[in-house]
Amino acid sequence: MKIHEHQARDLLAQFGIPVPPGRVITDPAQAPDAFAAVSAGDGSALAVVKAQVHAGGRGKAGFVKLVRSAHEAADAARFMLTNRMVSPQTPPGGLAVSKLLVAAGAQIAERPRSAGGGREEFYLAITTDRASRRNVLIASRQGGVEIEQVAHDSPGAIIKSPLDPLLGLHPFQARRVAFALGFKGKQVGQAVSIMSALARLYVQTDCTLAEINPLVITPPTGEHPDGRVVAIDAKFNFDDNALFRHPELEKLHDASEENPAETKARALGLSYVALDGSIGCLVNGAGLAMATMDIIKLHGGEPANFLDVGGSASEEAVTEAFTIILSDARVRGVLVNIFGGIMRCDVIAQGIINAAKKLGFRVPLVVRLEGTNVEAGRRLLQSARADIPTMQAASDLADAAKKVCASVTA
């Protein structure tokens, strides 16, 4: 489960990590008051307006804007709330924006030329390293940009420190990372405190990703001669399987940010992910579903979805799965690939037939069955051809992929 940036900032604050103040608005008319509230602290008259969507690339898309007046804040809010955000991480049609974060603008200290110049921005995150089966702290001096690009272009700029499975992040580890990142003086203690809090947050809330980007140093002041270490932006992903332990986090879920079909599938206990192709896939078993998508690609097609109805697919599950697949206007053909292990193939075949009759298939339907009572299942499919003219049976998976790809390109 993902949450919005404003929710992530609230979570950071709950764990003692400093973040600039901010307000959430849903109407351009609210922007002037929000600007006045968040920019009044130090008299800098600087704020940032950010679209609240579950996608990256907001800045390059024009949906993160620095503003220096209430008028500019209102103009930025009006633009974002009346246009769809399009970035490399959104669907081609972009995403509608319904919420904005108006946050205090942070002054960021400049690095000395001897240290390479640029602004004092850092990347900090904790995630799970599946290779070592441990949580790991990831940090870099190159914050404010895509960490994947940094890892590709400058792998030496990435610092990794594994967390102890029982004790978490040791203080000496955090200090070592802080020094490696170039923190000095009182900045070191602040950075260590933030890393330690982020590690606690990650474990206590069952995160799969806890990211601060950027973490910045503000310019020195009389009160803070070494500047302050502050989190400007954050991103969190949570383990869906652990949400039953966190009802307070589950309330943060924003269903409007998800594909409606994926939301419906989750409520029905189906595993569904929408893709960009034209061939719908209905499969039982995640591994078999992946293999089905691969073989469709191998034969020149493009899968429209990943859909796993589970190892004991019922007629009700098959009907609901068909409904979800056919709700995608891009689907021009459907491949059903079922291995009857727990459930008999004849029972599944009858469920497919009943569902197809109920829904009225208008696109080609290719069915491949294998497993228990497969011959009885195939006979049922053959006898139903007259009632479902768009349906054809396949002898094996390769045959099924060839037939559905041919029917889509015909």
PDB file of C-alpha atoms in Angstrom, residues 26-135:
ATOM      1  CA  THR A  26      -8.413  20.723  -2.528  1.00  0.00           C
ATOM      2  CA  ASP A  27      -9.448  24.076  -4.019  1.00  0.00           C
ATOM      3  CA  PRO A  28      -7.383  26.951  -5.476  1.00  0.00           C
ATOM      4  CA  ALA A  29      -9.308  29.355  -3.231  1.00  0.00           C
ATOM      5  CA  GLN A  30      -7.657  27.701  -0.215  1.00  0.00           C
ATOM      6  CA  ALA A  31      -4.135  28.343  -1.503  1.00  0.00           C
ATOM      7  CA  PRO A  32      -3.646  31.948  -0.266  1.00  0.00           C
ATOM      8  CA  ASP A  33      -4.504  31.069   3.351  1.00  0.00           C
ATOM      9  CA  ALA A  34      -2.321  27.953   3.181  1.00  0.00           C
ATOM     10  CA  PHE A  35       0.559  30.006   1.780  1.00  0.00           C
ATOM     11  CA  ALA A  36       0.227  32.589   4.549  1.00  0.00           C
ATOM     12  CA  ALA A  37       0.149  29.885   7.229  1.00  0.00           C
ATOM     13  CA  VAL A  38       3.218  27.929   6.109  1.00  0.00           C
ATOM     14  CA  SER A  39       5.428  30.794   4.937  1.00  0.00           C
ATOM     15  CA  ALA A  40       5.016  33.077   7.967  1.00  0.00           C
ATOM     16  CA  GLY A  41       7.498  31.266  10.196  1.00  0.00           C
ATOM     17  CA  ASP A  42      10.768  32.839   9.107  1.00  0.00           C
ATOM     18  CA  GLY A  43       9.500  35.683   6.948  1.00  0.00           C
ATOM     19  CA  SER A  44      11.016  34.177   3.812  1.00  0.00           C
ATOM     20  CA  ALA A  45       7.675  34.230   1.926  1.00  0.00           C
ATOM     21  CA  LEU A  46       8.580  31.003   0.185  1.00  0.00           C
ATOM     22  CA  ALA A  47       6.409  27.918  -0.192  1.00  0.00           C
ATOM     23  CA  VAL A  48       6.113  24.926  -2.467  1.00  0.00           C
ATOM     24  CA  VAL A  49       2.909  23.584  -4.025  1.00  0.00           C
ATOM     25  CA  LYS A  50       2.981  19.823  -4.711  1.00  0.00           C
ATOM     26  CA  ALA A  51       0.469  17.562  -6.417  1.00  0.00           C
ATOM     27  CA  GLN A  52      -0.522  14.608  -4.233  1.00  0.00           C
ATOM     28  CA  VAL A  53      -0.551  11.593  -6.539  1.00  0.00           C
ATOM     29  CA  HIS A  54       0.921   8.103  -6.337  1.00  0.00           C
ATOM     30  CA  ALA A  55       3.457   8.700  -9.096  1.00  0.00           C
ATOM     31  CA  GLY A  56       6.915  10.172  -9.448  1.00  0.00           C
ATOM     32  CA  GLY A  57       8.237  12.725 -11.903  1.00  0.00           C
ATOM     33  CA  ARG A  58       6.057  15.509 -10.500  1.00  0.00           C
ATOM     34  CA  GLY A  59       8.707  18.200 -10.714  1.00  0.00           C
ATOM     35  CA  LYS A  60       9.590  17.612 -14.368  1.00  0.00           C
ATOM     36  CA  ALA A  61       5.877  17.464 -15.200  1.00  0.00           C
ATOM     37  CA  GLY A  62       5.318  20.919 -13.672  1.00  0.00           C
ATOM     38  CA  PHE A  63       3.364  19.679 -10.666  1.00  0.00           C
ATOM     39  CA  VAL A  64       5.825  20.886  -8.025  1.00  0.00           C
ATOM     40  CA  LYS A  65       6.196  24.666  -7.999  1.00  0.00           C
ATOM     41  CA  LEU A  66       8.017  27.100  -5.749  1.00  0.00           C
ATOM     42  CA  VAL A  67       5.877  30.151  -5.036  1.00  0.00           C
ATOM     43  CA  ARG A  68       6.694  33.465  -3.357  1.00  0.00           C
ATOM     44  CA  SER A  69       3.249  34.993  -2.951  1.00  0.00           C
ATOM     45  CA  ALA A  70      -0.341  34.040  -2.259  1.00  0.00           C
ATOM     46  CA  HIS A  71      -1.180  34.936  -5.867  1.00  0.00           C
ATOM     47  CA  GLU A  72       1.472  32.575  -7.236  1.00  0.00           C
ATOM     48  CA  ALA A  73       0.256  29.836  -4.888  1.00  0.00           C
ATOM     49  CA  ALA A  74      -3.310  30.211  -6.168  1.00  0.00           C
ATOM     50  CA  ASP A  75      -2.137  30.147  -9.810  1.00  0.00           C
ATOM     51  CA  ALA A  76      -0.088  27.000  -9.207  1.00  0.00           C
ATOM     52  CA  ALA A  77      -2.981  25.318  -7.412  1.00  0.00           C
ATOM     53  CA  ARG A  78      -5.401  26.226 -10.199  1.00  0.00           C
ATOM     54  CA  PHE A  79      -3.094  24.753 -12.838  1.00  0.00           C
ATOM     55  CA  MET A  80      -2.538  21.494 -10.964  1.00  0.00           C
ATOM     56  CA  LEU A  81      -6.176  20.922 -10.032  1.00  0.00           C
ATOM     57  CA  THR A  82      -7.451  21.532 -13.577  1.00  0.00           C
ATOM     58  CA  ASN A  83      -4.846  19.541 -15.523  1.00  0.00           C
ATOM     59  CA  ARG A  84      -3.859  15.889 -15.573  1.00  0.00           C
ATOM     60  CA  MET A  85      -0.293  15.100 -14.577  1.00  0.00           C
ATOM     61  CA  VAL A  86       1.633  13.158 -17.220  1.00  0.00           C
ATOM     62  CA  SER A  87       5.042  11.710 -16.385  1.00  0.00           C
ATOM     63  CA  PRO A  88       7.008   8.526 -17.194  1.00  0.00           C
ATOM     64  CA  GLN A  89       5.379   6.956 -14.116  1.00  0.00           C
ATOM     65  CA  THR A  90       1.741   7.683 -15.048  1.00  0.00           C
ATOM     66  CA  PRO A  91      -0.602   6.086 -17.603  1.00  0.00           C
ATOM     67  CA  PRO A  92      -0.452   7.747 -21.051  1.00  0.00           C
ATOM     68  CA  GLY A  93      -3.519   9.827 -20.224  1.00  0.00           C
ATOM     69  CA  GLY A  94      -1.991  11.041 -16.982  1.00  0.00           C
ATOM     70  CA  LEU A  95      -3.518  11.271 -13.521  1.00  0.00           C
ATOM     71  CA  ALA A  96      -6.165  13.643 -12.195  1.00  0.00           C
ATOM     72  CA  VAL A  97      -5.006  15.703  -9.219  1.00  0.00           C
ATOM     73  CA  SER A  98      -7.503  16.284  -6.425  1.00  0.00           C
ATOM     74  CA  LYS A  99      -5.229  17.206  -3.493  1.00  0.00           C
ATOM     75  CA  LEU A 100      -2.266  19.518  -3.111  1.00  0.00           C
ATOM     76  CA  LEU A 101       0.292  19.998  -0.382  1.00  0.00           C
ATOM     77  CA  VAL A 102       1.285  23.584   0.300  1.00  0.00           C
ATOM     78  CA  ALA A 103       4.456  23.373   2.393  1.00  0.00           C
ATOM     79  CA  ALA A 104       6.956  25.847   3.746  1.00  0.00           C
ATOM     80  CA  GLY A 105       9.854  26.335   1.372  1.00  0.00           C
ATOM     81  CA  ALA A 106      13.183  25.230   2.803  1.00  0.00           C
ATOM     82  CA  GLN A 107      16.358  27.210   2.319  1.00  0.00           C
ATOM     83  CA  ILE A 108      19.080  24.709   1.412  1.00  0.00           C
ATOM     84  CA  ALA A 109      22.743  25.280   2.191  1.00  0.00           C
ATOM     85  CA  GLU A 110      25.305  25.239  -0.610  1.00  0.00           C
ATOM     86  CA  ARG A 111      28.232  22.837  -0.559  1.00  0.00           C
ATOM     87  CA  PRO A 112      31.693  24.334  -0.796  1.00  0.00           C
ATOM     88  CA  ARG A 113      33.432  24.006  -4.147  1.00  0.00           C
ATOM     89  CA  SER A 114      36.031  21.790  -2.520  1.00  0.00           C
ATOM     90  CA  ALA A 115      33.232  19.277  -1.854  1.00  0.00           C
ATOM     91  CA  GLY A 116      31.930  19.420  -5.410  1.00  0.00           C
ATOM     92  CA  GLY A 117      29.513  22.322  -5.055  1.00  0.00           C
ATOM     93  CA  GLY A 118      25.768  22.066  -5.420  1.00  0.00           C
ATOM     94  CA  ARG A 119      23.100  22.019  -2.729  1.00  0.00           C
ATOM     95  CA  GLU A 120      23.305  20.017   0.470  1.00  0.00           C
ATOM     96  CA  GLU A 121      20.785  17.345  -0.554  1.00  0.00           C
ATOM     97  CA  PHE A 122      20.953  13.680   0.421  1.00  0.00           C
ATOM     98  CA  TYR A 123      19.085  10.454  -0.246  1.00  0.00           C
ATOM     99  CA  LEU A 124      18.116   8.189   2.647  1.00  0.00           C
ATOM    100  CA  ALA A 125      16.022   5.027   2.584  1.00  0.00           C
ATOM    101  CA  ILE A 126      15.458   1.637   4.166  1.00  0.00           C
ATOM    102  CA  THR A 127      14.219  -1.341   2.210  1.00  0.00           C
ATOM    103  CA  THR A 128      14.587  -5.122   2.139  1.00  0.00           C
ATOM    104  CA  ASP A 129      17.558  -6.651   0.344  1.00  0.00           C
ATOM    105  CA  ARG A 130      16.158  -9.952  -0.862  1.00  0.00           C
ATOM    106  CA  ALA A 131      19.609 -11.256  -1.782  1.00  0.00           C
ATOM    107  CA  SER A 132      20.875 -11.037   1.795  1.00  0.00           C
ATOM    108  CA  ARG A 133      17.376 -11.393   3.360  1.00  0.00           C
ATOM    109  CA  ARG A 134      17.998  -8.371   5.556  1.00  0.00           C
ATOM    110  CA  ASN A 135      16.746  -4.827   5.811  1.00  0.00           C
TER     111      ASN A 135
END
